Short mmCIF file of C-alpha atoms in Angstrom, two decimals:
data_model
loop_
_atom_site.label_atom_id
_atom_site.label_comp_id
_atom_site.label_asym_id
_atom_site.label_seq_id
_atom_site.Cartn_x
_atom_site.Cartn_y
_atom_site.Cartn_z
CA UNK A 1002 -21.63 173.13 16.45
CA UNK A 1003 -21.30 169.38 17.00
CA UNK A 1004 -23.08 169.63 20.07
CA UNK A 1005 -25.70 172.56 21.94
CA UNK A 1006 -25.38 171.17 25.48
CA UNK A 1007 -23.82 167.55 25.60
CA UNK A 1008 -19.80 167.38 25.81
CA UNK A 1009 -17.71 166.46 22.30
CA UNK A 1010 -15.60 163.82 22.35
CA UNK A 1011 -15.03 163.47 26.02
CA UNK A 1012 -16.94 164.50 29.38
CA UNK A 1013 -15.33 167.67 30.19
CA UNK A 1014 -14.85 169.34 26.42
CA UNK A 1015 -17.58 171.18 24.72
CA UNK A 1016 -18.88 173.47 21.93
CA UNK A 1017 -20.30 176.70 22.87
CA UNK A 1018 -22.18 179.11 20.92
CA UNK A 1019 -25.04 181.82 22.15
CA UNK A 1020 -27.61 178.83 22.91
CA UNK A 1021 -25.29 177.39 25.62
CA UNK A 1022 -22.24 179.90 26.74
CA UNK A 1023 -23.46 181.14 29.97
CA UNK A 1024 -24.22 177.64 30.88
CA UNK A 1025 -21.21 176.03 30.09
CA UNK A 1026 -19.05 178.48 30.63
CA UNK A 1027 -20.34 181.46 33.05
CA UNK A 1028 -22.54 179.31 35.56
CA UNK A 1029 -19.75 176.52 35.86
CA UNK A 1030 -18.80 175.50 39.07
CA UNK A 1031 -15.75 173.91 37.60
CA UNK A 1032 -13.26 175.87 36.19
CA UNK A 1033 -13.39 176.67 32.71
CA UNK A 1034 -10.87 176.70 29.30
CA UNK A 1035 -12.67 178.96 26.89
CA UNK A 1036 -10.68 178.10 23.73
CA UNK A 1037 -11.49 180.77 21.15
CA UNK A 1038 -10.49 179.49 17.71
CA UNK A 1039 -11.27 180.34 13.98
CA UNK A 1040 -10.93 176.62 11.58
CA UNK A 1041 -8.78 179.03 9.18
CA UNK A 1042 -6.47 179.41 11.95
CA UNK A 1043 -3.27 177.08 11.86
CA UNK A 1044 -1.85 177.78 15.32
CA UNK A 1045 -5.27 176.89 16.48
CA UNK A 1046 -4.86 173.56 14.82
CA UNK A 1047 -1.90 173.01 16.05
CA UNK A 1048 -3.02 174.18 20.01
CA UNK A 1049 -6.21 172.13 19.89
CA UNK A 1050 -5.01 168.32 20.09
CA UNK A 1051 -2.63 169.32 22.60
CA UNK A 1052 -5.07 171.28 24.74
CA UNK A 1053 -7.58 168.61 24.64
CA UNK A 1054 -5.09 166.20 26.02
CA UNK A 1055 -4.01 168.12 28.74
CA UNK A 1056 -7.58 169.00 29.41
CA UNK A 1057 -8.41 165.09 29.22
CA UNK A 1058 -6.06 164.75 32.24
CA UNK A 1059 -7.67 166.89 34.31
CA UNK A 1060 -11.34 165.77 34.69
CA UNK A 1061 -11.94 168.74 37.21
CA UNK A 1062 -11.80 171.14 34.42
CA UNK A 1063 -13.70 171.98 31.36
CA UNK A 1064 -13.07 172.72 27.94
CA UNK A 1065 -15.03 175.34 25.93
CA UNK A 1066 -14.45 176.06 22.44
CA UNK A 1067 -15.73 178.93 21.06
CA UNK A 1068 -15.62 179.05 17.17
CA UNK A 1069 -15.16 183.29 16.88
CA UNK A 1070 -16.02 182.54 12.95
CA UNK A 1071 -19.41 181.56 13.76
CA UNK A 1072 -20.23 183.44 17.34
CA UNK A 1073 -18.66 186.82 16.17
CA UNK A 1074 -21.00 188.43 18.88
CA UNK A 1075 -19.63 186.63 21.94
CA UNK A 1076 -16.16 187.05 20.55
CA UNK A 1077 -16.65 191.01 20.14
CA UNK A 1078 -17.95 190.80 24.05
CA UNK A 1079 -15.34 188.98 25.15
CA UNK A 1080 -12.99 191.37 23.31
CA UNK A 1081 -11.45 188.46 21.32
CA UNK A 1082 -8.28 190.14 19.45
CA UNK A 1083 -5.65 187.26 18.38
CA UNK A 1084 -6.08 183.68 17.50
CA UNK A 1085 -5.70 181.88 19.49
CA UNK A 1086 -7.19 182.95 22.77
CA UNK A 1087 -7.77 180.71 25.68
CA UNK A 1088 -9.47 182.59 28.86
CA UNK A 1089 -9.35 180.91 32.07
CA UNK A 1090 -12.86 181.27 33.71
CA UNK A 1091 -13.84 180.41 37.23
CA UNK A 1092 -17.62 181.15 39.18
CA UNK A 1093 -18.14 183.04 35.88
CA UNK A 1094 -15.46 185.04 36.70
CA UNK A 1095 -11.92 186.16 34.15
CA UNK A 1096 -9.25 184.31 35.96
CA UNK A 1097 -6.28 184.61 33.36
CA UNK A 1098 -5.88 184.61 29.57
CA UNK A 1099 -3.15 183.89 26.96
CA UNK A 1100 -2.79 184.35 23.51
CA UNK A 1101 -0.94 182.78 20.34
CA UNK A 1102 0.84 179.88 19.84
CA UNK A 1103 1.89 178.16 23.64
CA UNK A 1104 5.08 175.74 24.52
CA UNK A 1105 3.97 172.95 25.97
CA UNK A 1106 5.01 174.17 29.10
CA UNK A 1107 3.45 177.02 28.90
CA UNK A 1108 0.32 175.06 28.04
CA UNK A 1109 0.75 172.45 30.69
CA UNK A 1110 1.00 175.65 33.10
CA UNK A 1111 -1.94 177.22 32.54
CA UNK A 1112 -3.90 173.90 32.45
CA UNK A 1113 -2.65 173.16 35.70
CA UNK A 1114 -3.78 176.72 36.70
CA UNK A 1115 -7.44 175.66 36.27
CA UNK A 1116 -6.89 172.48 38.01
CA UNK A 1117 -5.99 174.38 40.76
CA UNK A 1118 -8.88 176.16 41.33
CA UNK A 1119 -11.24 173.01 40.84
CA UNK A 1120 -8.63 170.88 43.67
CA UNK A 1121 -9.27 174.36 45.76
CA UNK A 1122 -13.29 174.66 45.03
CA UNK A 1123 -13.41 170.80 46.18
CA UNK A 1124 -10.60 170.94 49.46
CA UNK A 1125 -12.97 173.80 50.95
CA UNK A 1126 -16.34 172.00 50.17
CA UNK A 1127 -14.78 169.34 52.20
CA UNK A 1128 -13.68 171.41 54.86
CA UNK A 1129 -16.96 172.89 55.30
CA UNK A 1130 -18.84 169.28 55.52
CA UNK A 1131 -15.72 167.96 58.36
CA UNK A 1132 -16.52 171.33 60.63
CA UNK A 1133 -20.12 170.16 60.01
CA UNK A 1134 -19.46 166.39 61.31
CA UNK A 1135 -17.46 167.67 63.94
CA UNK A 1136 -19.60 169.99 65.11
CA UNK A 1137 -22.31 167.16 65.52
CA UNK A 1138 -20.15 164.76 67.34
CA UNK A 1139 -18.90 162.58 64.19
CA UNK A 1140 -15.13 163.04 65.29
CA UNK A 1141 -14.06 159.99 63.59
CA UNK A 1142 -15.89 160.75 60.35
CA UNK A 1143 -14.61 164.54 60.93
CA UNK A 1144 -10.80 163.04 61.00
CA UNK A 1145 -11.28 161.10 57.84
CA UNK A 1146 -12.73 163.89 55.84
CA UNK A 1147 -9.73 165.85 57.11
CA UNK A 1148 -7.20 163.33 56.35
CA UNK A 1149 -8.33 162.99 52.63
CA UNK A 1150 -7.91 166.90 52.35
CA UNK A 1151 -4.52 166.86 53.82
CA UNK A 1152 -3.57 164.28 51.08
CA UNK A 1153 -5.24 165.72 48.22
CA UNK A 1154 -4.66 169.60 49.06
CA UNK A 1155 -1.82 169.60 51.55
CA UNK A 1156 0.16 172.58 49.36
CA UNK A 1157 -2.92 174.69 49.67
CA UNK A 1158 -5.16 173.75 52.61
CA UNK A 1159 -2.79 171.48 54.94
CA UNK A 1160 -2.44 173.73 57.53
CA UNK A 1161 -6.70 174.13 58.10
CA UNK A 1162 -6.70 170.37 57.52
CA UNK A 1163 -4.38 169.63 60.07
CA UNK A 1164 -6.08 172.05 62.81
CA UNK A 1165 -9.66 170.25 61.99
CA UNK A 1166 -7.58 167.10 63.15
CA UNK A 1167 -5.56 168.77 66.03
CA UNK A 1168 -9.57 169.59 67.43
CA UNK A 1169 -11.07 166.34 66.73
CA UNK A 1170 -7.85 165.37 68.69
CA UNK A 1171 -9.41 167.43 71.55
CA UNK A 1172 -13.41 166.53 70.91
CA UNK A 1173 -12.17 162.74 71.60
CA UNK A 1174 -9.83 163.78 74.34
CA UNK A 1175 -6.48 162.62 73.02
CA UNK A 1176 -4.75 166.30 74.35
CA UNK A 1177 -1.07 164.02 73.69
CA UNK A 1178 -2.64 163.78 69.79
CA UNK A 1179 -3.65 167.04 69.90
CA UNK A 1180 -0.28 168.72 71.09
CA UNK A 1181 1.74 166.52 68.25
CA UNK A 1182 -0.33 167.83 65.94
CA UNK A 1183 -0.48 171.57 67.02
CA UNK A 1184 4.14 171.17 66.90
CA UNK A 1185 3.27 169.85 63.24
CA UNK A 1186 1.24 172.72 62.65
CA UNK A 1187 4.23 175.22 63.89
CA UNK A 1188 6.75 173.29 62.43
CA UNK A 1189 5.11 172.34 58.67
CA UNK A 1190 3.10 175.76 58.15
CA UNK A 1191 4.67 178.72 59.61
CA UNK A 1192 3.36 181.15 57.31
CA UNK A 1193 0.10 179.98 57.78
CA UNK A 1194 0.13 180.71 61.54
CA UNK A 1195 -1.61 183.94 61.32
CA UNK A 1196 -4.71 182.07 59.90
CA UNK A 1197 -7.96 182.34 62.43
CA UNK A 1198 -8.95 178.81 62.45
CA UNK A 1199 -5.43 177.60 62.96
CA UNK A 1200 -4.67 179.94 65.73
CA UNK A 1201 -8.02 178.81 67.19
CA UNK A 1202 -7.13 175.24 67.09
CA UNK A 1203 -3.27 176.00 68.13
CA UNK A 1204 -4.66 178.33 71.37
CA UNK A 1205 -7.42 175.59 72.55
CA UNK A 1206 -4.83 172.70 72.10
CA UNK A 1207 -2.14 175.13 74.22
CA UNK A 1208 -4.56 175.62 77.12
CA UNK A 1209 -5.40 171.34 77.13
CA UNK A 1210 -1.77 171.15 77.20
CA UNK A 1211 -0.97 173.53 80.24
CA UNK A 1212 -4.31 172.86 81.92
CA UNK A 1213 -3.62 168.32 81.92
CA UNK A 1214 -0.91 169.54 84.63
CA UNK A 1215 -3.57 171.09 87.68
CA UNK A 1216 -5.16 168.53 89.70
CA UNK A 1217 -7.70 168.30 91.69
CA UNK A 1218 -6.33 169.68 94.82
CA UNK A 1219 -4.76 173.02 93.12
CA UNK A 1220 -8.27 174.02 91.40
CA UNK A 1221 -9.76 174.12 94.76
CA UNK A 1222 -6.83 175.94 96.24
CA UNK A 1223 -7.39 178.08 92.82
CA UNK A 1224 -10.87 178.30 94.41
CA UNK A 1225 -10.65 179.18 97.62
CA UNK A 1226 -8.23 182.56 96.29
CA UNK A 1227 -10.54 183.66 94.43
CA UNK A 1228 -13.21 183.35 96.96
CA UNK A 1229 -10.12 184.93 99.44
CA UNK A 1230 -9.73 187.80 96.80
CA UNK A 1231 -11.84 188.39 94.00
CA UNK A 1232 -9.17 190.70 92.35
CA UNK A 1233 -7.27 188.16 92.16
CA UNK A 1234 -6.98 187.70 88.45
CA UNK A 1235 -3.75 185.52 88.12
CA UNK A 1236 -5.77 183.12 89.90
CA UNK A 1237 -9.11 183.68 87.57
CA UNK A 1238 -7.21 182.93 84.65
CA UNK A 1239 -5.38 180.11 86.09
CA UNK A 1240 -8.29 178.39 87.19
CA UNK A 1241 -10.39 179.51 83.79
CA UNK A 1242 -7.78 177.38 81.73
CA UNK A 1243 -7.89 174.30 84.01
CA UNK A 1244 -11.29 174.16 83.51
CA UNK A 1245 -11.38 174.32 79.70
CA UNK A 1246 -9.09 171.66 79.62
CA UNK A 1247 -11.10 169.62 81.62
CA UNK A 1248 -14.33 170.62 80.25
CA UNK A 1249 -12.16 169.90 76.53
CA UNK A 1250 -12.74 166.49 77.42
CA UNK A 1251 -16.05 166.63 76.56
CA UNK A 1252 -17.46 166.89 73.18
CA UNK A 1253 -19.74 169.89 73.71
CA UNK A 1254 -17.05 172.37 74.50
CA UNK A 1255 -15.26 171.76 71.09
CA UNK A 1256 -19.10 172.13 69.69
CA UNK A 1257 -18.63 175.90 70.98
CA UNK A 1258 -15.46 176.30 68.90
CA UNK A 1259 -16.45 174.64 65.97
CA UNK A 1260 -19.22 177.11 65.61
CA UNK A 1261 -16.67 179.55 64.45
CA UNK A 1262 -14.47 177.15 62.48
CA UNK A 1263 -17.39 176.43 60.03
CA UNK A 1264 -18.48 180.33 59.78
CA UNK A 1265 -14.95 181.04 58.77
CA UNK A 1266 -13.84 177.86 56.04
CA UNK A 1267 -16.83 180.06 54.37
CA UNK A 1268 -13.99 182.45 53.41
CA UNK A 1269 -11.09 180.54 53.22
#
């Protein structure tokens, strides 16, 4: 091997043998190229300088190459039948394999693949530190963490990214900011409607909305009903939304919501 633990050639390629394979490859939190090759090979000759270009490219993933040739044990374990094999591994898990000699678009494809999952790994760490900053009253530093997912990961994570910014709309009482963004929402993601933390951001910025209309004088007449008639639940839930709207307008009221937006970009 040219190398036990230290990358060859570039920062994301290595050599693996038994000394460092579950490092590099199975404890990665990036995603991981196995390249299984044998130096008798020719198609593997031919696939290498190509892969490690592509590879190159994309700094969020890694390159392993496994020589089978001289780790015959990790290639019988990893059921290594045709030269070449390239495995796609993520969080030490099989994500996708191919075998034999690849077009370049079928190359740059499955490159990209892995890519993906690193842009994906990164777009929910961020999520997870915005709900954080929002959650402790950082909405501006909340919005900018959300913005940079929504240009980095809009494809995949847009929709979330946009309903972190449709409630820091709310936390700093812009409901007008808030209900553009919520139409955006509908209008940009439709299939991604049915997602909790979007229909939690979508619900509390549809209440602001209908709840800026009741003044003053119409909660206490809401009042004085329900003091008039306790059954009178048209009027609870009346008077229920204007008050989250008004209590919306301060920060500890999107606190409570946030609570559950963090718990859930756990499992996004």
């Amino acid at each position: 091997l040219r190398h036990n633990s230290t990358p060859a050639e570039s920062e994301n390629i290595f050599d693996v043998g038994a000394a460092n394979f579950m490092d590099i490859v199975m404890a990665s939190k990036d995603p991981v190229i196995l390249d299984c090759y044998a130096d008798w090979c020719q198609p593997c000759k031919e696939l290498a300088p190509r892969l490690e270009k592509a590879v190159k490219q994309n700094p969020g993933v890694r390159l392993a190459k496994l020589d089978t040739d001289k780790e015959p044990d990790i290639a019988s374990q990893i059921q290594v039948e045709v030269l070449p094999t390239l495995y796609l591994v993520h969080e030490g898990k099989l994500v996708d394999k191919v075998t034999g000699s690849l077009r370049d678009a079928e190359l740059q494809a499955f490159v990209q693949k892995a890519a993906g999952l690193g842009k994906s790994q990164s777009a929910n760490e961020l999520l997870i530190e915005a709900g954080k900053l929002l959650s402790s009253a950082q909405t501006e530093d909340a919005a900018a963490v959300y913005k940079q997912v929504l240009e980095t990961s809009r494809e995949s994570h847009g929709a979330i990214a946009m309903a972190g910014l449709c409630l820091c709309a709310m936390a700093a009482g812009d409901h007008g900011a808030a209900g553009t963004l919520a139409a955006s929402i509908r209008k940009d993601f439709p299939n991604s409607l049915g997602d909790p933390i979007v229909t939690q951001a979508l619900a509390a910025a549809d209440i602001a909305r209908e709840s800026s209309t009741v003044s003053d004088t119409e909660v206490q007449d809401l009042e004085k009903r329900i003091a008039a008639d306790p059954n009178d639940h048209a009027a609870r839930l009346s008077l229920a939304t204007a008050c989250f709207g008004r209590q919306a307008r301060d920060h500890h009221s999107i606190v409570v919501l946030h609570h559950c937006y963090i718990i859930l970009c756990y499992f996004i």
